[in-house]
Structures are given as structure tokens and as C-alpha cells.
């Protein structure tokens, strides 16, 4: 892929990209903000002897804190979103499903502590796959098979960076005061924490 057109619709997937391009774009989310430079050959060996090995080349493109937040969003897609079929994998897994108009393309881009992969299912003539073909039902299971075959060694992503705080919030997104029951816990980049909910005031005149 060449330079992508700039516009709001780019974030919604309105531009065609290759599986390799989208997989590389997701690597910072799994790798503490570092993007891996693509390399087709990583090692050359002969009779179990390594003749040449290329170490990965990493570029820091986003902060570890932002990478962590995006990673948690992707993990939530697997835990409670459109990729729930991957929840029983032994390693922590995140990802994003995608389905284009008229079910022409089914996508899943997944991240684990050891690898990032993109799966595309579609037809060369850009025709509809079938009515209920979606990223979650068609592409995600292929990623699951790959993740299972790789027999992972590492099961967890790196720990939460110091720039991220975990806070209890209410149903409106305000921070919880005192011992109030939280609606849920959320992660925030330091300096972007939500405000506390306004305290309820009592109108004395209204009582009479």
C-alpha cells in the first residue's frame, strides 16, 4: 500500500489495505508502542545450523500508555465483544473484527503476547461471501486455529505502565467518591482522569 488518503473515514475502514499492512499497524498495541519493521526472511539455516539471523527492527511510534489503553480495548472485544469465540485461548488475546458492506469482506486482526496476525476472507471478484459471513464468525476462527497451533510460551502481555491508572467510575463516567459502589473500573492515562461526580445539594427551601 502507498500513502493512505487523509480523512475521518480512514479510521472507519473506508480504504483498502493489505493484511500485511494492517497487521503491522497493530504491532504497537501489542508491543508497548513499538512497531516492527516488516521482514520476509528472519533466519537462514542449514542442517540445524543458523547461517544468518535478522533481529527485529523496532520503531517507537506511540507511548506505552496509549498502547496499553488500545490493547485493553482490543482485549475487551474478545472478552465481551464480537470475537468472544476466542475467549478460551490460554494466552491473553485481543483483536478487532471487521465486515464490509454486503458481507463482501470478513476481517480479524488479532494480538497475543507473542504474535500479531491479520485474517482476510473474501472473493477476488469482490462479490458477497454469504449473508451471515462476518469477521467474528468467519475470520476470527482462522486466527484462533493459528494461535492454537503455535503453542504459546508467553501467556500475558507486559504489565501496566506507570503512566496508566485504574479508577472506579459510575454509569455516567464520573469518578466514584468515597465508598460509593462503582459501576465498573476503567484505565486512564495520567492527566486525563475523569472528574468526580457533582455532589448532590439539598435545597432547604424546597422542603417547606
PDB file of C-alpha atoms in Angstrom:
ATOM      1  CA  UNK A   1       0.000   0.000   0.000  1.00  0.00           C
ATOM      2  CA  UNK A   2       1.095   3.530  -0.746  1.00  0.00           C
ATOM      3  CA  UNK A   3       0.252   6.659   1.255  1.00  0.00           C
ATOM      4  CA  UNK A   4      -3.304   6.498   2.592  1.00  0.00           C
ATOM      5  CA  UNK A   5      -5.731   9.375   1.976  1.00  0.00           C
ATOM      6  CA  UNK A   6      -6.303  11.566   5.000  1.00  0.00           C
ATOM      7  CA  UNK A   7      -9.885  11.885   6.216  1.00  0.00           C
ATOM      8  CA  UNK A   8     -12.237  10.928   9.058  1.00  0.00           C
ATOM      9  CA  UNK A   9     -13.499   7.864   7.188  1.00  0.00           C
ATOM     10  CA  UNK A  10      -9.990   6.371   7.223  1.00  0.00           C
ATOM     11  CA  UNK A  11     -10.477   5.368  10.876  1.00  0.00           C
ATOM     12  CA  UNK A  12     -13.692   3.557   9.930  1.00  0.00           C
ATOM     13  CA  UNK A  13     -12.005   1.321   7.372  1.00  0.00           C
ATOM     14  CA  UNK A  14     -13.071   3.110   4.202  1.00  0.00           C
ATOM     15  CA  UNK A  15      -9.701   2.470   2.484  1.00  0.00           C
ATOM     16  CA  UNK A  16      -8.486  -0.912   1.227  1.00  0.00           C
ATOM     17  CA  UNK A  17      -5.225  -2.177   2.737  1.00  0.00           C
ATOM     18  CA  UNK A  18      -3.386  -5.479   2.600  1.00  0.00           C
ATOM     19  CA  UNK A  19      -3.380  -7.956   5.512  1.00  0.00           C
ATOM     20  CA  UNK A  20       0.338  -7.279   5.989  1.00  0.00           C
ATOM     21  CA  UNK A  21      -0.216  -3.520   6.236  1.00  0.00           C
ATOM     22  CA  UNK A  22      -2.992  -3.822   8.818  1.00  0.00           C
ATOM     23  CA  UNK A  23      -1.040  -6.390  10.845  1.00  0.00           C
ATOM     24  CA  UNK A  24       1.982  -4.086  11.008  1.00  0.00           C
ATOM     25  CA  UNK A  25      -0.292  -1.229  12.085  1.00  0.00           C
ATOM     26  CA  UNK A  26      -1.459  -3.272  15.085  1.00  0.00           C
ATOM     27  CA  UNK A  27       2.002  -4.301  16.308  1.00  0.00           C
ATOM     28  CA  UNK A  28       2.494  -1.221  18.559  1.00  0.00           C
ATOM     29  CA  UNK A  29      -0.627  -2.134  20.545  1.00  0.00           C
ATOM     30  CA  UNK A  30       0.886  -5.497  21.488  1.00  0.00           C
ATOM     31  CA  UNK A  31       4.467  -4.273  21.852  1.00  0.00           C
ATOM     32  CA  UNK A  32       4.397  -1.310  24.257  1.00  0.00           C
ATOM     33  CA  UNK A  33       4.156   1.247  21.458  1.00  0.00           C
ATOM     34  CA  UNK A  34       6.886  -0.175  19.214  1.00  0.00           C
ATOM     35  CA  UNK A  35       6.194  -1.007  15.581  1.00  0.00           C
ATOM     36  CA  UNK A  36       8.041  -3.889  13.956  1.00  0.00           C
ATOM     37  CA  UNK A  37       9.629  -3.323  10.560  1.00  0.00           C
ATOM     38  CA  UNK A  38       8.468  -5.931   8.077  1.00  0.00           C
ATOM     39  CA  UNK A  39      10.969  -8.585   7.058  1.00  0.00           C
ATOM     40  CA  UNK A  40      10.062 -11.610   4.918  1.00  0.00           C
ATOM     41  CA  UNK A  41      13.094 -13.702   5.914  1.00  0.00           C
ATOM     42  CA  UNK A  42      14.139 -13.771   9.552  1.00  0.00           C
ATOM     43  CA  UNK A  43      16.566 -16.697   9.550  1.00  0.00           C
ATOM     44  CA  UNK A  44      18.625 -18.795   7.142  1.00  0.00           C
ATOM     45  CA  UNK A  45      19.771 -22.212   8.348  1.00  0.00           C
ATOM     46  CA  UNK A  46      21.254 -25.425   7.001  1.00  0.00           C
ATOM     47  CA  UNK A  47      21.175 -28.783   8.796  1.00  0.00           C
ATOM     48  CA  UNK A  48      20.104 -27.151  12.063  1.00  0.00           C
ATOM     49  CA  UNK A  49      22.950 -24.620  11.812  1.00  0.00           C
ATOM     50  CA  UNK A  50      21.915 -20.978  11.710  1.00  0.00           C
ATOM     51  CA  UNK A  51      23.793 -19.248   8.904  1.00  0.00           C
ATOM     52  CA  UNK A  52      22.197 -15.835   9.260  1.00  0.00           C
ATOM     53  CA  UNK A  53      19.652 -14.329  11.613  1.00  0.00           C
ATOM     54  CA  UNK A  54      17.945 -10.955  11.370  1.00  0.00           C
ATOM     55  CA  UNK A  55      16.889  -9.454  14.663  1.00  0.00           C
ATOM     56  CA  UNK A  56      13.638  -7.475  14.632  1.00  0.00           C
ATOM     57  CA  UNK A  57      13.892  -3.752  13.997  1.00  0.00           C
ATOM     58  CA  UNK A  58      11.599  -1.735  16.262  1.00  0.00           C
ATOM     59  CA  UNK A  59      10.465   1.872  15.995  1.00  0.00           C
ATOM     60  CA  UNK A  60       8.720   3.623  18.878  1.00  0.00           C
ATOM     61  CA  UNK A  61       5.619   5.242  17.356  1.00  0.00           C
ATOM     62  CA  UNK A  62       3.249   5.777  20.317  1.00  0.00           C
ATOM     63  CA  UNK A  63       3.713   5.974  24.067  1.00  0.00           C
ATOM     64  CA  UNK A  64       3.479   2.783  26.166  1.00  0.00           C
ATOM     65  CA  UNK A  65       0.466   4.272  27.968  1.00  0.00           C
ATOM     66  CA  UNK A  66      -1.571   4.852  24.811  1.00  0.00           C
ATOM     67  CA  UNK A  67      -0.534   1.423  23.514  1.00  0.00           C
ATOM     68  CA  UNK A  68      -1.804  -0.127  26.751  1.00  0.00           C
ATOM     69  CA  UNK A  69      -5.189   1.589  26.510  1.00  0.00           C
ATOM     70  CA  UNK A  70      -5.653   0.465  22.920  1.00  0.00           C
ATOM     71  CA  UNK A  71      -4.567  -3.039  23.857  1.00  0.00           C
ATOM     72  CA  UNK A  72      -7.172  -3.196  26.614  1.00  0.00           C
ATOM     73  CA  UNK A  73      -9.845  -2.112  24.134  1.00  0.00           C
ATOM     74  CA  UNK A  74      -8.832  -4.940  21.803  1.00  0.00           C
ATOM     75  CA  UNK A  75      -8.856  -7.449  24.664  1.00  0.00           C
ATOM     76  CA  UNK A  76     -12.395  -6.347  25.547  1.00  0.00           C
ATOM     77  CA  UNK A  77     -13.508  -7.265  22.002  1.00  0.00           C
ATOM     78  CA  UNK A  78     -12.510 -10.844  22.787  1.00  0.00           C
ATOM     79  CA  UNK A  79     -13.830 -10.860  26.343  1.00  0.00           C
ATOM     80  CA  UNK A  80     -17.232  -9.325  25.702  1.00  0.00           C
ATOM     81  CA  UNK A  81     -17.480  -8.233  22.061  1.00  0.00           C
ATOM     82  CA  UNK A  82     -17.707  -9.626  18.563  1.00  0.00           C
ATOM     83  CA  UNK A  83     -14.733 -12.024  18.964  1.00  0.00           C
ATOM     84  CA  UNK A  84     -15.983 -13.910  22.029  1.00  0.00           C
ATOM     85  CA  UNK A  85     -15.200 -17.226  20.330  1.00  0.00           C
ATOM     86  CA  UNK A  86     -11.521 -16.633  21.238  1.00  0.00           C
ATOM     87  CA  UNK A  87     -12.110 -16.270  24.982  1.00  0.00           C
ATOM     88  CA  UNK A  88     -10.987 -19.798  25.822  1.00  0.00           C
ATOM     89  CA  UNK A  89      -7.493 -19.409  24.346  1.00  0.00           C
ATOM     90  CA  UNK A  90      -4.822 -19.912  27.045  1.00  0.00           C
ATOM     91  CA  UNK A  91      -2.985 -16.704  26.175  1.00  0.00           C
ATOM     92  CA  UNK A  92      -4.445 -13.231  26.646  1.00  0.00           C
ATOM     93  CA  UNK A  93      -5.832 -12.257  23.252  1.00  0.00           C
ATOM     94  CA  UNK A  94      -7.210  -9.079  21.752  1.00  0.00           C
ATOM     95  CA  UNK A  95      -8.406  -8.114  18.335  1.00  0.00           C
ATOM     96  CA  UNK A  96     -10.839  -6.354  16.050  1.00  0.00           C
ATOM     97  CA  UNK A  97     -13.407  -7.863  13.737  1.00  0.00           C
ATOM     98  CA  UNK A  98     -14.479  -6.195  10.521  1.00  0.00           C
ATOM     99  CA  UNK A  99     -17.235  -6.806   7.977  1.00  0.00           C
ATOM    100  CA  UNK A 100     -17.684  -4.703   4.852  1.00  0.00           C
ATOM    101  CA  UNK A 101     -20.922  -3.780   3.099  1.00  0.00           C
ATOM    102  CA  UNK A 102     -22.993  -6.687   1.761  1.00  0.00           C
ATOM    103  CA  UNK A 103     -20.641  -9.135   3.534  1.00  0.00           C
ATOM    104  CA  UNK A 104     -18.003  -8.847   0.810  1.00  0.00           C
ATOM    105  CA  UNK A 105     -15.036  -8.985   3.197  1.00  0.00           C
ATOM    106  CA  UNK A 106     -14.574 -10.547   6.615  1.00  0.00           C
ATOM    107  CA  UNK A 107     -11.592  -9.428   8.691  1.00  0.00           C
ATOM    108  CA  UNK A 108      -9.981 -10.178  12.001  1.00  0.00           C
ATOM    109  CA  UNK A 109      -6.761  -8.631  13.267  1.00  0.00           C
ATOM    110  CA  UNK A 110      -5.573 -10.261  16.478  1.00  0.00           C
ATOM    111  CA  UNK A 111      -2.830  -9.679  19.018  1.00  0.00           C
ATOM    112  CA  UNK A 112      -1.295 -12.030  21.573  1.00  0.00           C
ATOM    113  CA  UNK A 113       1.829 -11.692  23.762  1.00  0.00           C
ATOM    114  CA  UNK A 114       3.823 -13.464  21.025  1.00  0.00           C
ATOM    115  CA  UNK A 115       2.438 -12.513  17.640  1.00  0.00           C
ATOM    116  CA  UNK A 116       0.116 -10.257  15.647  1.00  0.00           C
ATOM    117  CA  UNK A 117      -1.871 -11.624  12.729  1.00  0.00           C
ATOM    118  CA  UNK A 118      -4.441 -10.439  10.204  1.00  0.00           C
ATOM    119  CA  UNK A 119      -7.002 -12.714   8.545  1.00  0.00           C
ATOM    120  CA  UNK A 120      -8.986 -11.699   5.472  1.00  0.00           C
ATOM    121  CA  UNK A 121     -11.724 -13.789   3.901  1.00  0.00           C
ATOM    122  CA  UNK A 122     -13.152 -12.589   0.596  1.00  0.00           C
ATOM    123  CA  UNK A 123     -13.539 -13.204  -3.117  1.00  0.00           C
ATOM    124  CA  UNK A 124     -11.214 -11.940  -5.856  1.00  0.00           C
ATOM    125  CA  UNK A 125     -14.208 -10.575  -7.769  1.00  0.00           C
ATOM    126  CA  UNK A 126     -15.431  -8.603  -4.716  1.00  0.00           C
ATOM    127  CA  UNK A 127     -18.728 -10.476  -4.614  1.00  0.00           C
ATOM    128  CA  UNK A 128     -20.689 -11.234  -1.460  1.00  0.00           C
ATOM    129  CA  UNK A 129     -19.432 -14.199   0.562  1.00  0.00           C
ATOM    130  CA  UNK A 130     -22.762 -15.260   2.043  1.00  0.00           C
ATOM    131  CA  UNK A 131     -25.439 -13.490   4.019  1.00  0.00           C
ATOM    132  CA  UNK A 132     -24.182 -14.122   7.551  1.00  0.00           C
ATOM    133  CA  UNK A 133     -20.439 -14.051   6.855  1.00  0.00           C
ATOM    134  CA  UNK A 134     -18.849 -11.674   9.371  1.00  0.00           C
ATOM    135  CA  UNK A 135     -15.394 -11.066  10.755  1.00  0.00           C
ATOM    136  CA  UNK A 136     -16.366 -12.690  14.034  1.00  0.00           C
ATOM    137  CA  UNK A 137     -17.870 -15.821  12.512  1.00  0.00           C
ATOM    138  CA  UNK A 138     -15.513 -16.387   9.556  1.00  0.00           C
ATOM    139  CA  UNK A 139     -12.124 -14.711  10.085  1.00  0.00           C
ATOM    140  CA  UNK A 140     -11.738 -14.933  13.882  1.00  0.00           C
ATOM    141  CA  UNK A 141     -11.909 -18.773  13.946  1.00  0.00           C
ATOM    142  CA  UNK A 142      -8.994 -18.926  11.474  1.00  0.00           C
ATOM    143  CA  UNK A 143      -6.914 -16.734  13.785  1.00  0.00           C
ATOM    144  CA  UNK A 144      -7.917 -18.984  16.689  1.00  0.00           C
ATOM    145  CA  UNK A 145      -6.632 -22.053  14.844  1.00  0.00           C
ATOM    146  CA  UNK A 146      -3.303 -20.332  14.222  1.00  0.00           C
ATOM    147  CA  UNK A 147      -2.974 -19.198  17.832  1.00  0.00           C
ATOM    148  CA  UNK A 148      -3.695 -22.756  18.994  1.00  0.00           C
ATOM    149  CA  UNK A 149      -1.147 -24.331  16.652  1.00  0.00           C
ATOM    150  CA  UNK A 150       1.665 -22.014  17.796  1.00  0.00           C
ATOM    151  CA  UNK A 151       1.557 -23.437  21.346  1.00  0.00           C
ATOM    152  CA  UNK A 152       2.401 -20.155  23.112  1.00  0.00           C
ATOM    153  CA  UNK A 153       5.110 -19.782  25.722  1.00  0.00           C
ATOM    154  CA  UNK A 154       4.137 -16.339  26.984  1.00  0.00           C
ATOM    155  CA  UNK A 155       0.526 -16.024  28.124  1.00  0.00           C
ATOM    156  CA  UNK A 156       0.389 -12.444  29.377  1.00  0.00           C
ATOM    157  CA  UNK A 157       1.187  -9.028  27.925  1.00  0.00           C
ATOM    158  CA  UNK A 158       3.671  -6.717  29.689  1.00  0.00           C
ATOM    159  CA  UNK A 159       2.427  -5.185  32.931  1.00  0.00           C
ATOM    160  CA  UNK A 160       0.540  -1.915  33.054  1.00  0.00           C
ATOM    161  CA  UNK A 161       2.915   1.077  32.660  1.00  0.00           C
ATOM    162  CA  UNK A 162       3.211   3.683  35.406  1.00  0.00           C
ATOM    163  CA  UNK A 163       1.511   6.263  33.192  1.00  0.00           C
ATOM    164  CA  UNK A 164      -1.808   4.365  33.461  1.00  0.00           C
ATOM    165  CA  UNK A 165      -4.156   4.474  36.478  1.00  0.00           C
ATOM    166  CA  UNK A 166      -7.141   2.263  37.220  1.00  0.00           C
ATOM    167  CA  UNK A 167     -10.154   4.081  38.663  1.00  0.00           C
ATOM    168  CA  UNK A 168     -13.733   3.175  39.620  1.00  0.00           C
ATOM    169  CA  UNK A 169     -16.363   5.137  37.707  1.00  0.00           C
ATOM    170  CA  UNK A 170     -20.144   5.398  37.741  1.00  0.00           C
ATOM    171  CA  UNK A 171     -22.597   4.794  34.908  1.00  0.00           C
ATOM    172  CA  UNK A 172     -22.096   8.365  33.630  1.00  0.00           C
ATOM    173  CA  UNK A 173     -18.306   8.158  33.507  1.00  0.00           C
ATOM    174  CA  UNK A 174     -17.609  10.189  36.673  1.00  0.00           C
ATOM    175  CA  UNK A 175     -15.118   9.065  39.309  1.00  0.00           C
ATOM    176  CA  UNK A 176     -16.586   7.385  42.360  1.00  0.00           C
ATOM    177  CA  UNK A 177     -16.494   9.242  45.673  1.00  0.00           C
ATOM    178  CA  UNK A 178     -15.671   7.522  48.945  1.00  0.00           C
ATOM    179  CA  UNK A 179     -17.363   4.161  49.409  1.00  0.00           C
ATOM    180  CA  UNK A 180     -19.931   4.541  46.639  1.00  0.00           C
ATOM    181  CA  UNK A 181     -20.380   1.343  44.657  1.00  0.00           C
ATOM    182  CA  UNK A 182     -18.531   1.551  41.293  1.00  0.00           C
ATOM    183  CA  UNK A 183     -20.336   0.737  38.077  1.00  0.00           C
ATOM    184  CA  UNK A 184     -17.069  -0.530  36.624  1.00  0.00           C
ATOM    185  CA  UNK A 185     -13.313   0.081  36.664  1.00  0.00           C
ATOM    186  CA  UNK A 186     -11.569   1.790  33.778  1.00  0.00           C
ATOM    187  CA  UNK A 187      -7.981   2.665  32.839  1.00  0.00           C
ATOM    188  CA  UNK A 188      -6.856   6.238  32.176  1.00  0.00           C
ATOM    189  CA  UNK A 189      -3.689   7.944  31.039  1.00  0.00           C
ATOM    190  CA  UNK A 190      -2.292  10.033  33.867  1.00  0.00           C
ATOM    191  CA  UNK A 191      -3.587  13.572  33.467  1.00  0.00           C
ATOM    192  CA  UNK A 192      -6.795  12.510  31.710  1.00  0.00           C
ATOM    193  CA  UNK A 193      -8.638  11.112  34.732  1.00  0.00           C
ATOM    194  CA  UNK A 194     -12.383  11.931  34.809  1.00  0.00           C
ATOM    195  CA  UNK A 195     -13.783  14.386  37.337  1.00  0.00           C
ATOM    196  CA  UNK A 196     -15.720  13.365  40.412  1.00  0.00           C
ATOM    197  CA  UNK A 197     -19.481  13.400  40.102  1.00  0.00           C
ATOM    198  CA  UNK A 198     -21.064  16.667  41.323  1.00  0.00           C
ATOM    199  CA  UNK A 199     -22.176  16.418  44.926  1.00  0.00           C
ATOM    200  CA  UNK A 200     -25.900  16.391  45.431  1.00  0.00           C
ATOM    201  CA  UNK A 201     -27.058  19.593  47.148  1.00  0.00           C
ATOM    202  CA  UNK A 202     -30.116  19.866  49.346  1.00  0.00           C
ATOM    203  CA  UNK A 203     -32.471  22.758  48.625  1.00  0.00           C
ATOM    204  CA  UNK A 204     -33.743  23.668  52.105  1.00  0.00           C
ATOM    205  CA  UNK A 205     -36.451  25.958  50.759  1.00  0.00           C
ATOM    206  CA  UNK A 206     -37.846  23.107  48.663  1.00  0.00           C
ATOM    207  CA  UNK A 207     -38.510  21.108  51.813  1.00  0.00           C
ATOM    208  CA  UNK A 208     -41.090  23.625  53.039  1.00  0.00           C
TER     209      UNK A 208
END
